[in-house]
C-alpha cells in the first residue's frame, strides 16, 4: 500500500466508527483527539479494525504513537507497504 | 470450542455478541426462554402487540451528536442514528401533593421550574449538575458512597430532594431509598440531562436490529437453551452444561443472568452471600384505550407520582405499594403520525414473595384487584381514562422471574454492583444489570464495554 492508501484506509475506519464526524477537513498534523470526539474505547476500536482488516498487531504501549494522521501512517507504513 | 459463549439474549447479551461477531470471533448466545429480549421483550395477545419493559429510552441524543452513551452505543454497534430514529418525549413530570415539576429533554426547562417553584434551591441545583457532569460515564471503576449524602451537600429542601430521587429510583434503583453515588450520576444524566425518547415501533425495532446485526455477522443464537451449570477447574471455567444435559466449551463466558444468578450457576456458595439479593420488583398494568390520551387531556409522556411529601422506595409489605408509581403513555412522544391505539402503562413497587405465595386462582384474582387499584391510584394524578379502556394486561414480579430468571423479579438486580465485570474465574465475566448499567441503553453499553475490555482488548 502507498502512504496515500494507508491514509485512506484509516479514514475508512474512522468513518465507519463515527459517521457523524467531519473527516474531509481533518488536519493530518493535529492530534485526532483535538479534532474528533474519540474516547479511549474508540481508539481501541480503530486498533481492532486495523487488526481485522490488515492483520497489523499494535501492542498497547504503541497506542500513543497513533496520535495524528501523519504519525499513524508513518507507524503503519512498515507493516502495510508490502500489502 | 467457541471463542465466547454469552448467557442471555437480553439487550446486554446481544450487544456483547455483536461486538464479538464483528471481530470474527466464534460466538454463541444461549437463551433459556423461547424469545429474545429478557427484561425488554414483546409479545402478542388477543391480536395486539405489547412491549414488555420499554417505557422510554433514556440518554436521548439528537442526530449528529458526538458524545454520550447513545453515541457510544451506535458507534460500537456500527449503527446509524436513523436506524433507531428515536422520537423525543413531549414532556414529563414528577407529581407530589401540591407540587409538580415538569421536565423535557432540555435541562433548562427543569432549571426554570426549580427557579420558579424552589427559588432558594436553584444555585445548589446548578452546582450539583456541574459536579456530576464530570463523573465518568463508563461505569467501570465507579465509586460507592451515598447519593443522598452527595445531594444534601447541594440541596436543602426535602421536598425537592424527594422529587428528584423519585424518577431516578423508579428507573434504576437497586437499593432501598438510596442509590450509590455512581449510579445516581448515571441515572441523573440519562433522565434529566439527556432525556427520554422512543422508536416509533417500540422495543421490537431495537431487538430486531440487534438480532439482524448479530446474525448477519455470523453469530449463533440458541433459544430454549438454558444454562444449568458452569463447570470450573482451578480458576478457569471449563465447560457449560445446558438444561438438557448437553455440554459446550468456550474460551470465555459472559453472563447477563445477574451476579448471584451467575454465582449459582458456578455453584459457589462462598462468593454469592457477599452480595445480598435485590428486593425491588414491580407490577405493571397495561390499558389499551379506544382513543389517543391527548383526546382526554393527558399529554405527558411520563408522570412519576407519589401521594405524600416523602417518597418511600422500598419493598412493600403488601403485594403492591399503591402510594406511588410511574404512568407512561407510549403515544405521548413527538411522532409525525400517531400510534395506532392509545395506551397507558402504570408501574408500581411490588412484593415478590406475596405474589409467589398465591395459588393459581388467588394469583389470578389478585392480578385483577391490583390492576383496578393501581389504575385508581394513578388517576389521582392524570385525567381518569377508565371509560376508554378496551383491553388490559398486567404482569407481576412472578412474571419477571419466570421469563428472565432474575431472583425476586428484581429488575435492577442486586444492590451492589460489580463495575469491573470480573468474577472469581479468570474467563467468566458479568454484563448487564449487575455490572452497574441499568436500563436499555445502559445494558447495551455494558455488553459492549465488557466485550471490549476483556474479550477483544489485549493479546488476542
Ligand atoms: C417493567 C419494566 C419496565 C422497564 N422500563 C424500562 C424503560 O422504560 N427504559 C429502560 O431503559 N429500561 C427499562 N427497563 C429495564 C430494562 O429492561 C433492563 O434494564 C434491561 O433490559 C436489562 O438487560 P440485561 O441484558 O441486563 O438483562 P436481561 O434482559 O434480564 O437479560 C438476561 C437474559 O438472560 C437469560 N437467562 C437468565 N439465566 C439464564 C440461564 N441460566 N441460561 C440462559 N439464559 C439465561 C434471561 O432469560 C434473559 O433473556 C424496564 C424493565 C421492566 C421489567
XYZ file of C-alpha atoms and ligand atoms in Angstrom:
596
model
C 0.000 0.000 0.000
C 1.151 3.521 -0.680
C 1.041 6.089 2.084
C -1.974 7.643 0.407
C -3.753 4.260 0.503
C -2.841 3.777 4.129
C -4.262 7.189 4.909
C -7.465 6.296 3.088
C -7.671 3.012 5.000
C -7.548 4.921 8.292
C -10.153 7.392 7.031
C -12.429 4.498 6.047
C -12.163 3.049 9.535
C -12.820 6.414 11.161
C -15.890 6.989 9.048
C -17.272 3.522 9.835
C -16.801 4.132 13.540
C -18.080 7.691 13.680
C -20.007 8.634 10.555
C -21.088 11.905 12.128
C -17.546 13.327 12.156
C -16.273 15.706 9.514
C -13.300 13.814 8.088
C -12.843 15.843 4.936
C -11.292 18.684 6.820
C -9.112 16.536 9.019
C -5.728 18.097 9.655
C -3.055 15.427 9.415
C -0.721 17.042 11.888
C -3.196 17.870 14.638
C -3.951 15.120 17.158
C -7.146 13.190 16.396
C -8.484 13.853 19.838
C -8.325 17.628 19.310
C -10.448 17.418 16.173
C -12.662 14.377 16.681
C -14.594 13.230 19.705
C -12.912 9.890 20.147
C -12.572 8.333 23.566
C -10.285 5.520 24.633
C -12.837 2.901 23.618
C -12.977 4.374 20.114
C -9.209 4.353 19.859
C -9.238 0.696 20.779
C -11.887 0.106 18.152
C -9.655 1.661 15.491
C -6.835 -0.638 16.519
C -9.118 -3.666 16.412
C -10.294 -2.676 12.926
C -6.697 -2.351 11.720
C -6.034 -5.830 13.010
C -9.190 -7.212 11.448
C -8.699 -5.620 8.059
C -4.916 -5.605 7.639
C -3.647 -8.076 10.228
C -1.449 -5.486 11.908
C -0.883 -6.079 15.577
C -0.305 -2.950 17.572
C 0.955 -3.504 21.114
C -0.666 -1.411 23.802
C 2.490 0.561 24.543
C 2.400 1.882 20.960
C -1.168 3.269 21.069
C 0.247 6.682 21.883
C 2.148 6.725 18.592
C -1.134 6.843 16.688
C -1.997 10.363 17.826
C -2.089 12.194 14.477
C -2.789 11.013 10.940
C 0.786 11.679 9.859
C 2.186 9.664 12.763
C -0.327 6.876 12.227
C 0.568 6.494 8.558
C 4.267 6.522 9.452
C 3.698 3.877 12.113
C 1.713 1.621 9.784
C 3.947 2.039 6.757
C 6.467 -0.735 7.532
C 3.672 -3.278 8.128
C 1.428 -2.247 5.242
C 3.731 -1.229 2.420
C 4.061 -4.846 1.206
C 0.293 -5.369 1.084
C -14.838 -24.685 21.053
C -16.320 -21.186 20.954
C -14.266 -18.068 21.467
C -17.106 -16.830 23.610
C -20.410 -18.031 24.935
C -22.856 -15.442 26.181
C -25.546 -16.355 28.656
C -28.760 -14.491 27.924
C -30.176 -12.840 24.794
C -31.293 -9.643 26.526
C -30.027 -6.243 25.491
C -26.599 -6.666 27.070
C -26.009 -10.194 25.776
C -26.967 -9.263 22.227
C -24.689 -6.241 22.313
C -21.730 -8.246 23.614
C -22.457 -10.856 20.935
C -22.427 -8.262 18.160
C -19.038 -6.958 19.249
C -17.564 -10.466 19.263
C -19.090 -11.431 15.931
C -17.965 -8.171 14.339
C -14.389 -9.120 15.140
C -14.836 -12.584 13.628
C -14.987 -14.437 16.919
C -16.907 -17.668 17.071
C -19.686 -16.685 19.423
C -22.882 -18.274 20.644
C -25.648 -16.726 22.728
C -27.564 -19.157 24.925
C -31.061 -18.084 25.964
C -33.350 -20.102 28.194
C -36.558 -18.509 27.010
C -38.095 -19.122 23.586
C -37.731 -15.419 22.775
C -35.010 -12.839 22.882
C -35.187 -9.604 24.866
C -35.127 -10.641 28.516
C -36.456 -7.799 30.650
C -37.230 -5.943 27.478
C -39.219 -8.085 25.164
C -42.551 -8.171 23.426
C -45.478 -10.466 22.908
C -48.735 -10.728 21.071
C -52.013 -11.317 22.795
C -55.596 -11.027 21.613
C -54.389 -9.729 18.254
C -52.373 -6.902 19.808
C -48.685 -6.206 20.129
C -47.398 -5.476 23.603
C -43.967 -4.352 24.709
C -42.519 -5.588 27.963
C -40.341 -3.091 29.730
C -39.905 -0.176 27.426
C -41.497 2.999 28.645
C -38.864 5.182 27.137
C -35.263 5.006 26.171
C -33.113 7.189 28.368
C -29.974 9.025 27.176
C -31.575 10.725 24.194
C -29.165 12.328 21.752
C -30.050 14.239 18.598
C -28.820 13.123 15.218
C -25.259 14.284 14.740
C -24.384 14.284 18.442
C -20.832 13.169 19.090
C -20.754 12.207 22.723
C -22.818 10.368 25.304
C -23.890 6.787 25.873
C -26.246 6.636 22.888
C -23.498 7.758 20.529
C -21.130 5.239 22.039
C -23.700 2.517 21.506
C -24.321 3.459 17.881
C -20.614 3.642 17.142
C -19.687 0.346 18.662
C -22.583 -1.481 17.077
C -21.913 0.294 13.760
C -25.477 1.508 13.636
C -26.720 4.697 12.083
C -28.765 7.097 14.148
C -31.561 6.712 11.572
C -31.834 3.005 12.286
C -33.373 3.716 15.670
C -34.890 7.023 14.573
C -35.620 7.986 18.157
C -38.550 10.283 18.717
C -38.103 12.582 21.722
C -40.618 12.818 24.529
C -43.185 15.607 24.678
C -42.657 16.308 28.356
C -42.813 14.514 31.683
C -43.461 15.436 35.265
C -42.936 14.480 38.860
C -46.185 14.900 40.775
C -46.301 15.146 44.574
C -49.160 16.546 46.661
C -49.451 20.231 45.833
C -46.332 20.317 43.706
C -45.460 19.374 40.145
C -42.104 19.626 38.420
C -42.167 19.411 34.644
C -39.159 18.423 32.603
C -38.214 17.756 28.998
C -35.032 16.704 27.242
C -33.722 20.228 27.734
C -32.370 20.713 31.258
C -33.072 24.457 31.010
C -36.748 23.593 31.347
C -36.250 21.810 34.677
C -33.971 24.598 35.886
C -36.688 27.151 35.151
C -39.195 25.033 37.068
C -36.899 24.868 40.075
C -36.161 28.578 39.913
C -39.893 29.241 39.975
C -41.030 26.631 42.488
C -37.957 26.231 44.719
C -36.184 29.589 44.321
C -33.820 29.030 47.237
C -32.521 25.819 45.652
C -31.575 26.880 42.152
C -27.958 27.761 42.864
C -27.346 24.477 44.646
C -29.067 22.614 41.836
C -26.799 24.180 39.215
C -23.734 23.460 41.330
C -24.800 19.859 41.712
C -25.206 19.429 37.959
C -21.755 20.869 37.388
C -20.260 18.385 39.763
C -21.935 15.288 38.490
C -21.453 16.088 34.830
C -17.771 15.378 35.350
C -18.445 11.908 36.524
C -17.123 9.181 34.231
C -19.925 7.550 32.283
C -18.277 4.253 31.641
C -19.298 2.668 34.874
C -16.065 0.724 35.113
C -14.401 1.633 38.369
C -17.291 3.678 39.706
C -17.164 4.730 43.322
C -19.635 3.825 46.046
C -20.954 6.245 48.621
C -24.457 7.512 49.176
C -26.195 9.664 46.599
C -28.367 11.229 49.302
C -25.263 12.490 51.070
C -23.990 13.989 47.841
C -27.310 15.656 47.071
C -27.671 17.065 50.584
C -24.408 18.922 50.110
C -26.145 20.963 47.395
C -29.868 20.949 48.169
C -31.681 21.601 51.416
C -35.386 21.437 50.567
C -36.524 17.910 51.458
C -39.458 18.006 49.031
C -37.255 18.876 46.070
C -34.802 16.145 47.035
C -37.604 13.571 47.164
C -38.986 14.742 43.847
C -35.626 14.419 42.130
C -34.931 10.995 43.566
C -38.339 9.636 42.593
C -37.739 9.184 38.829
C -34.147 8.085 39.334
C -35.069 5.385 41.804
C -38.002 4.158 39.742
C -35.861 3.880 36.619
C -32.747 2.441 38.123
C -32.818 1.985 41.878
C -31.431 -1.322 43.009
C -31.243 -0.247 46.667
C -33.978 0.767 49.030
C -34.427 4.549 49.314
C -30.907 5.467 48.248
C -28.527 4.966 45.367
C -24.861 4.517 45.049
C -23.295 7.827 44.066
C -22.010 6.477 40.747
C -25.400 5.046 39.911
C -27.016 8.368 40.745
C -24.760 10.240 38.322
C -25.505 7.778 35.553
C -29.253 7.946 36.163
C -29.396 11.714 36.616
C -27.634 12.246 33.347
C -29.668 9.670 31.493
C -33.033 11.073 32.614
C -32.625 14.787 33.316
C -29.664 15.831 31.182
C -30.247 13.641 28.128
C -33.841 12.522 28.483
C -36.471 10.241 27.053
C -37.250 9.016 23.580
C -38.795 6.030 21.850
C -38.583 4.455 18.427
C -41.940 4.561 16.670
C -42.136 0.774 16.641
C -41.037 0.315 20.219
C -38.839 -2.411 21.579
C -39.442 -4.727 18.624
C -37.469 -2.441 16.419
C -34.492 -2.325 18.757
C -34.390 -6.069 19.255
C -34.853 -6.781 15.576
C -31.947 -4.504 14.692
C -29.691 -6.127 17.255
C -30.626 -9.636 16.225
C -30.265 -8.934 12.489
C -26.865 -7.447 13.038
C -25.716 -10.351 15.198
C -26.873 -12.963 12.706
C -25.556 -11.144 9.662
C -22.138 -11.103 11.307
C -22.283 -14.868 11.695
C -23.251 -15.068 15.357
C -25.149 -18.090 16.594
C -28.238 -17.809 18.804
C -29.755 -20.789 20.588
C -33.160 -20.263 22.131
C -34.657 -22.669 24.684
C -31.094 -23.339 25.767
C -30.832 -22.532 29.432
C -27.508 -22.863 31.187
C -27.715 -25.142 34.221
C -24.128 -25.082 35.348
C -20.733 -23.552 34.709
C -18.038 -26.098 35.491
C -14.684 -24.715 36.599
C -11.335 -26.250 37.328
C -8.747 -24.260 39.239
C -9.699 -20.682 38.458
C -10.934 -21.213 34.915
C -14.391 -22.046 33.590
C -14.035 -25.227 31.516
C -17.472 -26.005 30.227
C -21.126 -25.131 30.317
C -23.854 -27.660 30.979
C -27.253 -26.867 29.498
C -30.653 -27.691 30.967
C -30.927 -30.691 28.635
C -27.591 -32.037 29.850
C -25.575 -31.227 26.734
C -22.189 -29.598 27.157
C -20.478 -26.654 25.483
C -16.908 -25.423 25.686
C -15.791 -21.838 25.338
C -12.649 -19.840 25.888
C -14.615 -17.078 27.570
C -18.056 -16.772 29.099
C -20.040 -13.582 29.561
C -23.156 -13.874 31.669
C -26.040 -11.429 31.710
C -28.075 -13.578 34.083
C -27.217 -11.413 37.102
C -24.412 -11.673 39.659
C -25.957 -14.022 42.178
C -27.680 -15.972 39.439
C -24.305 -16.476 37.747
C -22.642 -17.467 41.013
C -25.405 -20.024 41.476
C -24.565 -21.470 38.059
C -20.986 -21.865 39.282
C -22.344 -23.427 42.450
C -20.075 -21.330 44.602
C -21.767 -20.518 47.858
C -18.785 -18.685 49.269
C -18.986 -15.952 46.626
C -22.676 -15.256 46.494
C -23.543 -14.321 50.079
C -21.256 -11.303 49.796
C -23.824 -9.550 47.667
C -27.339 -9.505 49.056
C -30.128 -10.170 46.602
C -32.128 -7.373 45.046
C -35.546 -6.877 46.614
C -37.152 -4.283 44.420
C -39.695 -5.529 41.999
C -42.702 -4.105 40.228
C -46.067 -4.765 38.753
C -47.144 -3.180 35.538
C -50.665 -2.662 34.279
C -51.306 -2.058 30.616
C -54.541 -0.416 29.479
C -55.407 -0.271 25.797
C -57.668 2.680 25.016
C -60.270 3.485 22.381
C -58.725 6.905 21.858
C -55.430 8.784 21.968
C -54.590 10.002 25.501
C -54.394 13.626 24.423
C -58.090 13.456 23.470
C -58.961 13.281 27.174
C -56.340 15.777 28.199
C -53.372 13.572 29.016
C -50.328 14.802 27.115
C -47.449 13.959 29.421
C -45.013 11.303 28.288
C -44.257 10.014 31.774
C -45.642 11.016 35.150
C -43.838 9.888 38.302
C -46.228 10.251 41.220
C -46.188 9.952 44.973
C -49.079 10.794 47.271
C -47.161 12.155 50.252
C -44.200 14.529 50.737
C -41.853 11.618 51.456
C -41.174 9.056 48.770
C -40.666 5.527 50.051
C -38.769 3.322 47.662
C -38.833 0.011 49.484
C -40.094 -3.490 49.079
C -43.720 -3.145 50.235
C -45.265 -5.423 52.855
C -48.317 -5.990 50.673
C -48.492 -7.165 47.033
C -48.370 -3.625 45.615
C -47.387 -0.222 47.000
C -50.180 1.952 45.676
C -48.844 5.217 47.071
C -46.513 5.860 44.185
C -45.910 4.819 40.614
C -44.968 5.655 37.065
C -47.530 6.388 34.361
C -46.304 6.126 30.814
C -48.128 6.663 27.609
C -46.213 5.471 24.544
C -48.464 7.740 22.476
C -47.031 10.895 24.009
C -43.828 11.224 22.044
C -43.360 13.765 19.251
C -44.213 11.398 16.373
C -45.163 12.627 12.901
C -48.135 10.307 12.852
C -49.903 8.988 15.952
C -49.545 5.393 17.130
C -52.424 3.156 16.153
C -54.015 2.795 19.572
C -53.925 4.678 22.821
C -52.205 3.051 25.750
C -51.415 3.793 29.365
C -48.939 1.753 31.370
C -48.665 2.058 35.132
C -45.810 0.630 37.171
C -45.689 0.370 40.945
C -43.450 -1.257 43.522
C -44.447 -4.807 44.378
C -43.531 -7.573 46.779
C -42.267 -10.680 45.021
C -42.867 -13.032 47.964
C -46.535 -12.061 48.251
C -47.152 -12.870 44.608
C -45.261 -16.151 44.735
C -47.190 -17.403 47.753
C -50.546 -17.293 45.921
C -52.065 -20.383 44.307
C -53.174 -20.121 40.706
C -56.707 -18.956 41.376
C -55.682 -16.471 44.067
C -52.944 -15.125 41.802
C -55.444 -14.500 39.023
C -57.805 -12.697 41.400
C -55.027 -10.645 42.937
C -53.957 -9.537 39.469
C -57.439 -8.180 38.775
C -57.549 -6.460 42.132
C -54.097 -4.946 41.675
C -54.994 -3.710 38.197
C -58.068 -1.906 39.486
C -56.331 -0.404 42.465
C -53.196 0.685 40.588
C -55.304 2.482 37.994
C -57.495 4.013 40.685
C -54.394 5.336 42.410
C -52.866 6.711 39.216
C -55.931 8.645 38.070
C -55.429 10.925 41.037
C -52.534 12.357 39.038
C -53.705 12.205 35.414
C -57.174 12.518 33.847
C -59.363 9.495 34.516
C -59.122 7.284 31.434
C -61.088 4.301 32.694
C -64.102 4.728 30.446
C -61.807 4.425 27.407
C -60.275 1.067 28.316
C -60.924 -1.678 25.756
C -58.325 -4.245 26.751
C -55.914 -4.823 29.590
C -52.928 -6.875 30.560
C -50.706 -6.964 33.556
C -47.524 -8.507 34.826
C -46.140 -9.143 38.274
C -42.780 -9.936 39.919
C -43.543 -13.574 39.258
C -43.828 -12.913 35.523
C -40.453 -11.192 35.548
C -38.772 -14.023 37.398
C -40.362 -16.672 35.238
C -39.259 -15.118 31.958
C -35.886 -13.667 32.880
C -34.654 -15.739 35.816
C -33.845 -12.644 37.903
C -34.051 -13.523 41.620
C -37.087 -11.955 43.316
C -38.091 -10.440 39.982
C -35.598 -7.686 40.812
C -35.442 -5.698 37.594
C -32.439 -3.632 38.629
C -30.620 -6.556 40.143
C -28.504 -6.660 43.260
C -27.998 -3.580 45.471
C -24.242 -3.690 44.967
C -22.762 -3.623 41.512
C -19.729 -5.355 40.055
C -18.464 -2.467 37.997
C -15.377 -4.224 36.718
C -17.411 -7.213 35.499
C -14.905 -9.733 36.817
C -15.656 -12.883 38.771
C -13.613 -15.414 40.733
C -12.921 -17.205 37.429
C -10.453 -15.636 35.040
C -12.548 -16.275 31.917
C -16.039 -15.583 33.281
C -17.438 -12.054 33.235
C -20.779 -10.480 34.035
C -22.512 -7.842 31.966
C -25.878 -6.096 32.109
C -27.824 -5.053 35.141
C -25.431 -6.294 37.815
C -22.392 -4.780 36.150
C -23.948 -1.475 37.135
C -25.545 -0.219 33.963
C -29.308 -0.423 34.073
C -31.974 0.357 31.561
C -31.914 -0.424 27.886
C -29.142 1.928 26.850
C -27.156 1.122 29.977
C -27.290 -2.611 29.471
C -26.333 -2.356 25.796
C -23.354 -0.177 26.735
C -22.485 -2.718 29.418
C -22.380 -5.597 26.943
C -20.186 -3.548 24.617
C -17.839 -2.458 27.403
C -17.294 -5.918 28.839
C -16.678 -7.457 25.407
C -14.219 -4.692 24.520
C -12.355 -4.721 27.753
C -11.906 -8.404 28.402
C -12.623 -10.318 25.229
C -11.320 -8.105 22.455
C -8.649 -5.982 24.068
C -5.147 -7.003 24.906
C -3.468 -10.056 23.483
C -5.807 -11.979 21.239
C -41.493 -3.463 33.540
C -40.165 -2.972 33.090
C -40.064 -1.685 32.597
C -38.837 -1.195 32.160
N -38.810 0.037 31.596
C -37.655 0.493 31.061
C -37.634 1.717 30.345
O -38.654 2.361 30.163
N -36.457 2.176 29.863
C -35.312 1.463 30.027
O -34.260 1.898 29.555
N -35.296 0.290 30.694
C -36.445 -0.213 31.204
N -36.453 -1.411 31.864
C -35.148 -2.022 32.219
C -34.523 -2.774 31.084
O -35.488 -3.641 30.556
C -33.370 -3.616 31.618
O -32.500 -2.817 32.353
C -32.556 -4.280 30.506
O -33.400 -4.868 29.561
C -31.646 -5.307 31.146
O -30.971 -6.054 30.173
P -29.944 -7.180 30.580
O -29.370 -7.663 29.318
O -29.042 -6.685 31.623
O -30.765 -8.317 31.331
P -31.919 -9.272 30.825
O -32.800 -8.597 29.882
O -32.549 -9.828 32.036
O -31.168 -10.424 30.056
C -30.785 -11.613 30.673
C -31.216 -12.780 29.795
O -30.580 -13.953 30.282
C -31.464 -15.019 30.210
N -31.024 -16.012 31.179
C -31.015 -15.883 32.530
N -30.497 -17.000 33.090
C -30.169 -17.826 32.071
C -29.567 -19.111 32.019
N -29.196 -19.760 33.122
N -29.360 -19.674 30.802
C -29.708 -18.997 29.661
N -30.266 -17.785 29.675
C -30.493 -17.206 30.858
C -32.807 -14.429 30.520
O -33.850 -15.227 30.018
C -32.703 -13.066 29.816
O -33.166 -13.149 28.488
C -37.672 -1.975 32.271
C -37.785 -3.276 32.759
C -39.012 -3.788 33.126
C -39.119 -5.218 33.548
